[in-house]
């Protein structure tokens, strides 16, 4: 197996000396290490020490890379398997969270397409400050693994969390990040502080998800809709983003928060959803989870339809909505992997097989709704494809979403292997 390549960014802080030990540990483990020192970092450790230990050139400023023929900053940011920031100062974390790129280190962090692990070190008050908490939450939401600092006496004499984790602990976190476990349940469901999100099997893939119901107005106060909480679709969008995909979520009207890292477009009607889906193409995979209303009112009344007291009901003419999934299957920009959902109460698999053929998609995720999962937290699904049926146990919707991402990643890798750079 090729030696793992680490790009180590060393921020300014008294703990920077521990980065020297970290370089030693990584080299001992057979990894190649390229070091980048921030201007503040240079005050604490010298490029010479790091160059000697890493046996590699050390970079300190964007101008070191002036000779773009030799090594451009984009290349430097991408040739590693993992980018490690240690120590990650409050200032560096803030810049990372804000997308600021005003020196070599922050430019590399913004330009990289590789997982990032940050080992923070700062004064306890700085670590506990609302601004740092906010930045750490944002970074974890973006998929950066931010380690918890150690607790103890600080160089400044105060006591509490903020010490740089020991080099051995950072090395373990690096090994873990490189071994790439899938994000665990809950990573994206209100606990971003615990998101490891360092494995991205869908990195470089663009995924479209539709979710929720559509509302088809009859008049300004009434509409036609299917029952749908949007939870499964949102969990799928969240899992796709956590797995590294670029995710476009076209969402019908549901009061759910946008999962971290997901681009969300809100729509009301099936026609709007169809247009946004079209605008989102091309994608590597589309997962159509939305419960699209089959019909819309043929004429929308601009004013509220009034009861006139006579007992007569107003005529309600319906028009058929486009089938977004079937339309996508036939379009010139058909995604290489097209997945539909089906809610069934009986003969789940037979109905799903028929739907697979009718819609022209690659998989139907058939949902057994006989035990009332509408709005519930769990789902029992069968993945029906030309190859057969993959039946899963009843699982939390987040777990269904994660398992589906693994299956999608495998399928996409099979069809078009990811770039090996
Ligand atoms: O036909 P049915 O509504 O049962 O099909 C469900 C699947 O088709 C889901 O994937 C749903 O998102 C998609 N669909 C669609 N446009 C419609 C109706 C359903 O994309 N108008």
GROMACS .gro file of N, CA, C and O in nm, residues 32 137 315 369 412:
model
   20
   32UNK      N    1   0.445   1.004   0.465
   32UNK     CA    2   0.521   1.120   0.419
   32UNK      C    3   0.453   1.245   0.474
   32UNK      O    4   0.330   1.251   0.483
  137UNK      N    5  -1.851   2.438   1.573
  137UNK     CA    6  -1.976   2.376   1.526
  137UNK      C    7  -1.986   2.385   1.374
  137UNK      O    8  -2.019   2.289   1.306
  315UNK      N    9  -6.694   2.304  -0.837
  315UNK     CA   10  -6.631   2.203  -0.923
  315UNK      C   11  -6.479   2.212  -0.906
  315UNK      O   12  -6.425   2.321  -0.891
  369UNK      N   13  -4.524   0.065   0.417
  369UNK     CA   14  -4.591   0.163   0.504
  369UNK      C   15  -4.707   0.102   0.583
  369UNK      O   16  -4.783   0.174   0.645
  412UNK      N   17  -2.162   0.365  -0.773
  412UNK     CA   18  -2.099   0.469  -0.856
  412UNK      C   19  -1.953   0.435  -0.883
  412UNK      O   20  -1.903   0.457  -0.993
   0.00000   0.00000   0.00000
